[in-house]
mmCIF file of C-alpha atoms in Angstrom:
data_model
loop_
_atom_site.group_PDB
_atom_site.id
_atom_site.type_symbol
_atom_site.label_atom_id
_atom_site.label_comp_id
_atom_site.label_asym_id
_atom_site.label_seq_id
_atom_site.Cartn_x
_atom_site.Cartn_y
_atom_site.Cartn_z
ATOM 1 C CA MET A 1 67.189 209.447 228.639
ATOM 2 C CA THR A 2 66.000 212.756 230.006
ATOM 3 C CA ASP A 3 64.366 215.431 227.992
ATOM 4 C CA HIS A 4 66.366 218.596 228.059
ATOM 5 C CA PRO A 5 64.598 221.751 227.028
ATOM 6 C CA LYS A 6 66.042 223.385 223.991
ATOM 7 C CA PRO A 7 67.967 226.544 224.716
ATOM 8 C CA PRO A 8 66.149 229.684 223.658
ATOM 9 C CA ARG A 9 66.809 230.745 220.134
ATOM 10 C CA PRO A 10 68.908 233.889 219.917
ATOM 11 C CA GLN A 11 66.886 236.802 218.663
ATOM 12 C CA ARG A 12 68.145 238.775 215.748
ATOM 13 C CA PRO A 13 68.575 242.463 216.385
ATOM 14 C CA ALA A 14 65.827 244.557 214.894
ATOM 15 C CA ARG A 15 66.792 246.035 211.569
ATOM 16 C CA PRO A 16 66.305 249.746 211.236
ATOM 17 C CA ARG A 17 63.225 250.601 209.238
ATOM 18 C CA LYS A 18 64.016 252.024 205.814
ATOM 19 C CA THR A 19 60.668 253.727 205.463
ATOM 20 C CA PRO A 20 58.173 254.795 208.112
ATOM 21 C CA PRO A 21 54.886 252.906 208.437
ATOM 22 C CA HIS A 22 52.561 255.970 208.012
ATOM 23 C CA LEU A 23 49.931 254.650 210.378
ATOM 24 C CA PRO A 24 46.508 256.277 210.154
ATOM 25 C CA PRO A 25 46.274 259.025 212.753
ATOM 26 C CA LYS A 26 44.256 258.291 215.853
ATOM 27 C CA ILE A 27 41.286 260.623 215.953
ATOM 28 C CA PRO A 28 41.274 262.226 219.412
ATOM 29 C CA ASP A 29 37.704 262.825 220.640
ATOM 30 C CA ASP A 30 35.923 265.049 218.125
ATOM 31 C CA ARG A 31 38.872 266.945 216.679
ATOM 32 C CA SER A 32 41.236 266.514 213.778
ATOM 33 C CA PRO A 33 44.693 265.154 214.511
ATOM 34 C CA ILE A 34 47.724 267.333 213.838
ATOM 35 C CA LEU A 35 50.765 265.650 212.287
ATOM 36 C CA LEU A 36 54.343 266.817 211.908
ATOM 37 C CA VAL A 37 55.588 265.727 208.480
ATOM 38 C CA THR A 38 59.184 265.833 207.223
ATOM 39 C CA VAL A 39 59.837 265.477 203.491
ATOM 40 C CA CYS A 40 63.421 265.323 202.158
ATOM 41 C CA THR A 41 64.941 265.839 198.752
ATOM 42 C CA GLN A 42 66.515 262.884 196.993
ATOM 43 C CA ASN A 43 70.080 262.421 198.248
ATOM 44 C CA ARG A 44 69.468 265.459 200.485
ATOM 45 C CA ARG A 45 70.296 267.844 197.622
ATOM 46 C CA PRO A 46 69.868 271.536 198.562
ATOM 47 C CA LEU A 47 67.049 272.374 196.128
ATOM 48 C CA LEU A 48 64.294 273.888 198.233
ATOM 49 C CA ALA A 49 65.295 277.127 199.990
ATOM 50 C CA ARG A 50 64.658 279.402 197.003
ATOM 51 C CA PRO A 51 61.942 282.042 196.572
ATOM 52 C CA GLU A 52 60.451 280.411 193.452
ATOM 53 C CA VAL A 53 60.304 276.992 195.164
ATOM 54 C CA HIS A 54 58.762 278.492 198.302
ATOM 55 C CA ASP A 55 56.063 280.104 196.129
ATOM 56 C CA LEU A 56 55.511 276.832 194.253
ATOM 57 C CA LEU A 57 55.103 274.855 197.491
ATOM 58 C CA ARG A 58 52.528 277.326 198.794
ATOM 59 C CA THR A 59 50.647 277.007 195.489
ATOM 60 C CA VAL A 60 50.586 273.193 195.505
ATOM 61 C CA TRP A 61 49.606 273.074 199.192
ATOM 62 C CA ARG A 62 46.640 275.297 198.294
ATOM 63 C CA GLN A 63 45.722 272.853 195.480
ATOM 64 C CA ALA A 64 46.249 269.788 197.686
ATOM 65 C CA ASP A 65 43.330 270.659 199.907
ATOM 66 C CA ALA A 66 42.610 267.216 201.411
ATOM 67 C CA TRP A 67 44.898 268.280 204.268
ATOM 68 C CA ARG A 68 45.632 271.774 205.549
ATOM 69 C CA VAL A 69 49.213 272.927 206.054
ATOM 70 C CA GLY A 70 49.762 274.903 209.240
ATOM 71 C CA ARG A 71 53.187 276.122 210.276
ATOM 72 C CA TYR A 72 56.116 275.080 208.124
ATOM 73 C CA VAL A 73 59.841 275.587 207.557
ATOM 74 C CA VAL A 74 61.483 274.945 204.186
ATOM 75 C CA MET A 75 65.160 274.074 204.560
ATOM 76 C CA PRO A 76 67.577 273.614 201.642
ATOM 77 C CA ASP A 77 67.142 269.818 201.613
ATOM 78 C CA HIS A 78 63.944 269.131 203.550
ATOM 79 C CA ILE A 79 60.596 270.513 204.676
ATOM 80 C CA HIS A 80 58.975 270.335 208.099
ATOM 81 C CA LEU A 81 55.264 271.043 208.173
ATOM 82 C CA PHE A 82 52.356 270.620 210.524
ATOM 83 C CA CYS A 83 49.155 269.453 208.880
ATOM 84 C CA ALA A 84 45.629 268.304 209.656
ATOM 85 C CA PRO A 85 42.951 266.693 207.487
ATOM 86 C CA SER A 86 40.486 269.153 205.973
ATOM 87 C CA ALA A 87 37.609 266.750 206.588
ATOM 88 C CA PHE A 88 37.087 264.510 209.581
ATOM 89 C CA ALA A 89 38.834 261.188 208.801
ATOM 90 C CA GLY A 90 40.003 262.527 205.442
ATOM 91 C CA ALA A 91 42.375 261.053 202.870
ATOM 92 C CA PRO A 92 45.468 259.208 204.130
ATOM 93 C CA VAL A 93 48.415 261.522 204.710
ATOM 94 C CA ALA A 94 50.621 259.357 202.452
ATOM 95 C CA ARG A 95 48.286 259.907 199.489
ATOM 96 C CA TRP A 96 48.158 263.648 200.192
ATOM 97 C CA VAL A 97 51.978 263.974 200.404
ATOM 98 C CA GLN A 98 52.356 261.950 197.202
ATOM 99 C CA PHE A 99 49.867 264.266 195.463
ATOM 100 C CA TRP A 100 51.541 267.554 196.366
ATOM 101 C CA LYS A 101 55.022 266.157 195.676
ATOM 102 C CA SER A 102 53.878 265.121 192.183
ATOM 103 C CA GLN A 103 52.260 268.530 191.611
ATOM 104 C CA ALA A 104 55.452 270.308 192.694
ATOM 105 C CA THR A 105 57.518 268.050 190.431
ATOM 106 C CA SER A 106 55.327 268.694 187.388
ATOM 107 C CA GLN A 107 55.572 272.474 187.922
ATOM 108 C CA TRP A 108 59.226 272.500 189.046
ATOM 109 C CA PRO A 109 61.018 275.651 187.819
ATOM 110 C CA HIS A 110 64.328 273.809 187.301
ATOM 111 C CA PRO A 111 63.598 270.600 185.302
ATOM 112 C CA GLU A 112 67.308 269.840 184.984
ATOM 113 C CA LEU A 113 67.303 269.115 188.742
ATOM 114 C CA LEU A 114 64.703 266.313 188.617
ATOM 115 C CA PRO A 115 64.055 264.011 190.451
ATOM 116 C CA ILE A 116 63.429 266.105 193.543
ATOM 117 C CA TRP A 117 62.009 263.988 196.344
ATOM 118 C CA GLN A 118 62.886 260.957 198.414
ATOM 119 C CA LYS A 119 60.219 258.314 197.888
ATOM 120 C CA SER A 120 58.870 258.405 201.417
ATOM 121 C CA PHE A 121 58.591 260.848 204.308
ATOM 122 C CA TRP A 122 58.404 260.880 208.093
ATOM 123 C CA ASP A 123 55.339 261.734 210.110
ATOM 124 C CA THR A 124 54.408 261.813 213.745
ATOM 125 C CA GLN A 125 51.089 262.601 215.364
ATOM 126 C CA LEU A 126 51.074 265.289 218.030
ATOM 127 C CA ARG A 127 49.524 264.225 221.317
ATOM 128 C CA HIS A 128 48.973 267.488 223.207
ATOM 129 C CA ALA A 129 49.357 271.262 222.964
ATOM 130 C CA GLU A 130 52.746 271.266 224.696
ATOM 131 C CA SER A 131 54.044 268.872 222.056
ATOM 132 C CA TYR A 132 52.822 271.203 219.298
ATOM 133 C CA ALA A 133 54.556 274.215 220.868
ATOM 134 C CA ALA A 134 57.773 272.305 221.608
ATOM 135 C CA LYS A 135 58.004 270.751 218.145
ATOM 136 C CA TRP A 136 57.339 274.119 216.478
ATOM 137 C CA ALA A 137 60.080 275.753 218.580
ATOM 138 C CA TYR A 138 62.491 272.979 217.573
ATOM 139 C CA VAL A 139 61.545 273.067 213.868
ATOM 140 C CA ARG A 140 61.681 276.854 213.708
ATOM 141 C CA LEU A 141 65.271 276.823 215.029
ATOM 142 C CA ASN A 142 66.498 274.541 212.212
ATOM 143 C CA PRO A 143 67.833 277.394 210.021
ATOM 144 C CA VAL A 144 69.664 278.918 213.003
ATOM 145 C CA ARG A 145 71.204 275.565 214.004
ATOM 146 C CA ALA A 146 72.275 275.030 210.378
ATOM 147 C CA GLY A 147 74.010 278.432 210.335
ATOM 148 C CA LEU A 148 71.697 279.789 207.627
ATOM 149 C CA CYS A 149 70.590 282.796 209.700
ATOM 150 C CA ASP A 150 71.185 284.327 213.132
ATOM 151 C CA ALA A 151 67.557 284.455 214.286
ATOM 152 C CA THR A 152 64.434 282.527 213.331
ATOM 153 C CA GLU A 153 62.699 285.698 212.131
ATOM 154 C CA GLN A 154 65.399 286.156 209.465
ATOM 155 C CA TRP A 155 64.618 282.885 207.651
ATOM 156 C CA PRO A 156 62.392 283.769 204.666
ATOM 157 C CA PHE A 157 61.225 280.213 203.871
ATOM 158 C CA GLN A 158 58.795 279.630 206.715
ATOM 159 C CA GLY A 159 55.309 280.621 207.653
ATOM 160 C CA GLU A 160 51.851 279.555 208.630
ATOM 161 C CA PHE A 161 49.576 278.618 205.778
ATOM 162 C CA SER A 162 46.467 277.757 207.862
ATOM 163 C CA VAL A 163 45.845 278.031 211.575
ATOM 164 C CA LEU A 164 45.630 274.521 213.034
ATOM 165 C CA PRO A 165 44.002 275.050 216.422
ATOM 166 C CA TRP A 166 44.812 272.634 219.195
ATOM 167 C CA HIS A 167 42.029 271.698 221.593
ATOM 168 C CA ASP A 168 43.090 269.858 224.754
#
């Protein structure tokens, strides 16, 4: 009787991740990391692109000072923002996002529309200055691609809250 090796076990295809892992950002040299964060409304409902919501978000970002918000675009059903910790190796980004989402919810001008947010969010750490510029150009074009305006300058729900300098 000869020993036959067992055939390799078929590997199951990887299941798509339902929520992102939110890994701690890698601290490059002696500078703060910059992250691109995307937060969506529950069921992608178009609740956000309104003057009173834009004002509310700016208020809660000011209160949620563990991280600084840089450039941002508020779309009807999601927000893209660049952020960096206020202190070197500050609070986890997940805790910060949870805080400002809860603050926005508690002050929401339209309580009949609650709940507002998806439970999680997406984040990616920027690696170099070109990535920052390219991602901002892409994010800033979202309202144009969605047919909400003809030029990026026309979209009223965007801005730069704090300057997040990039140092290569």
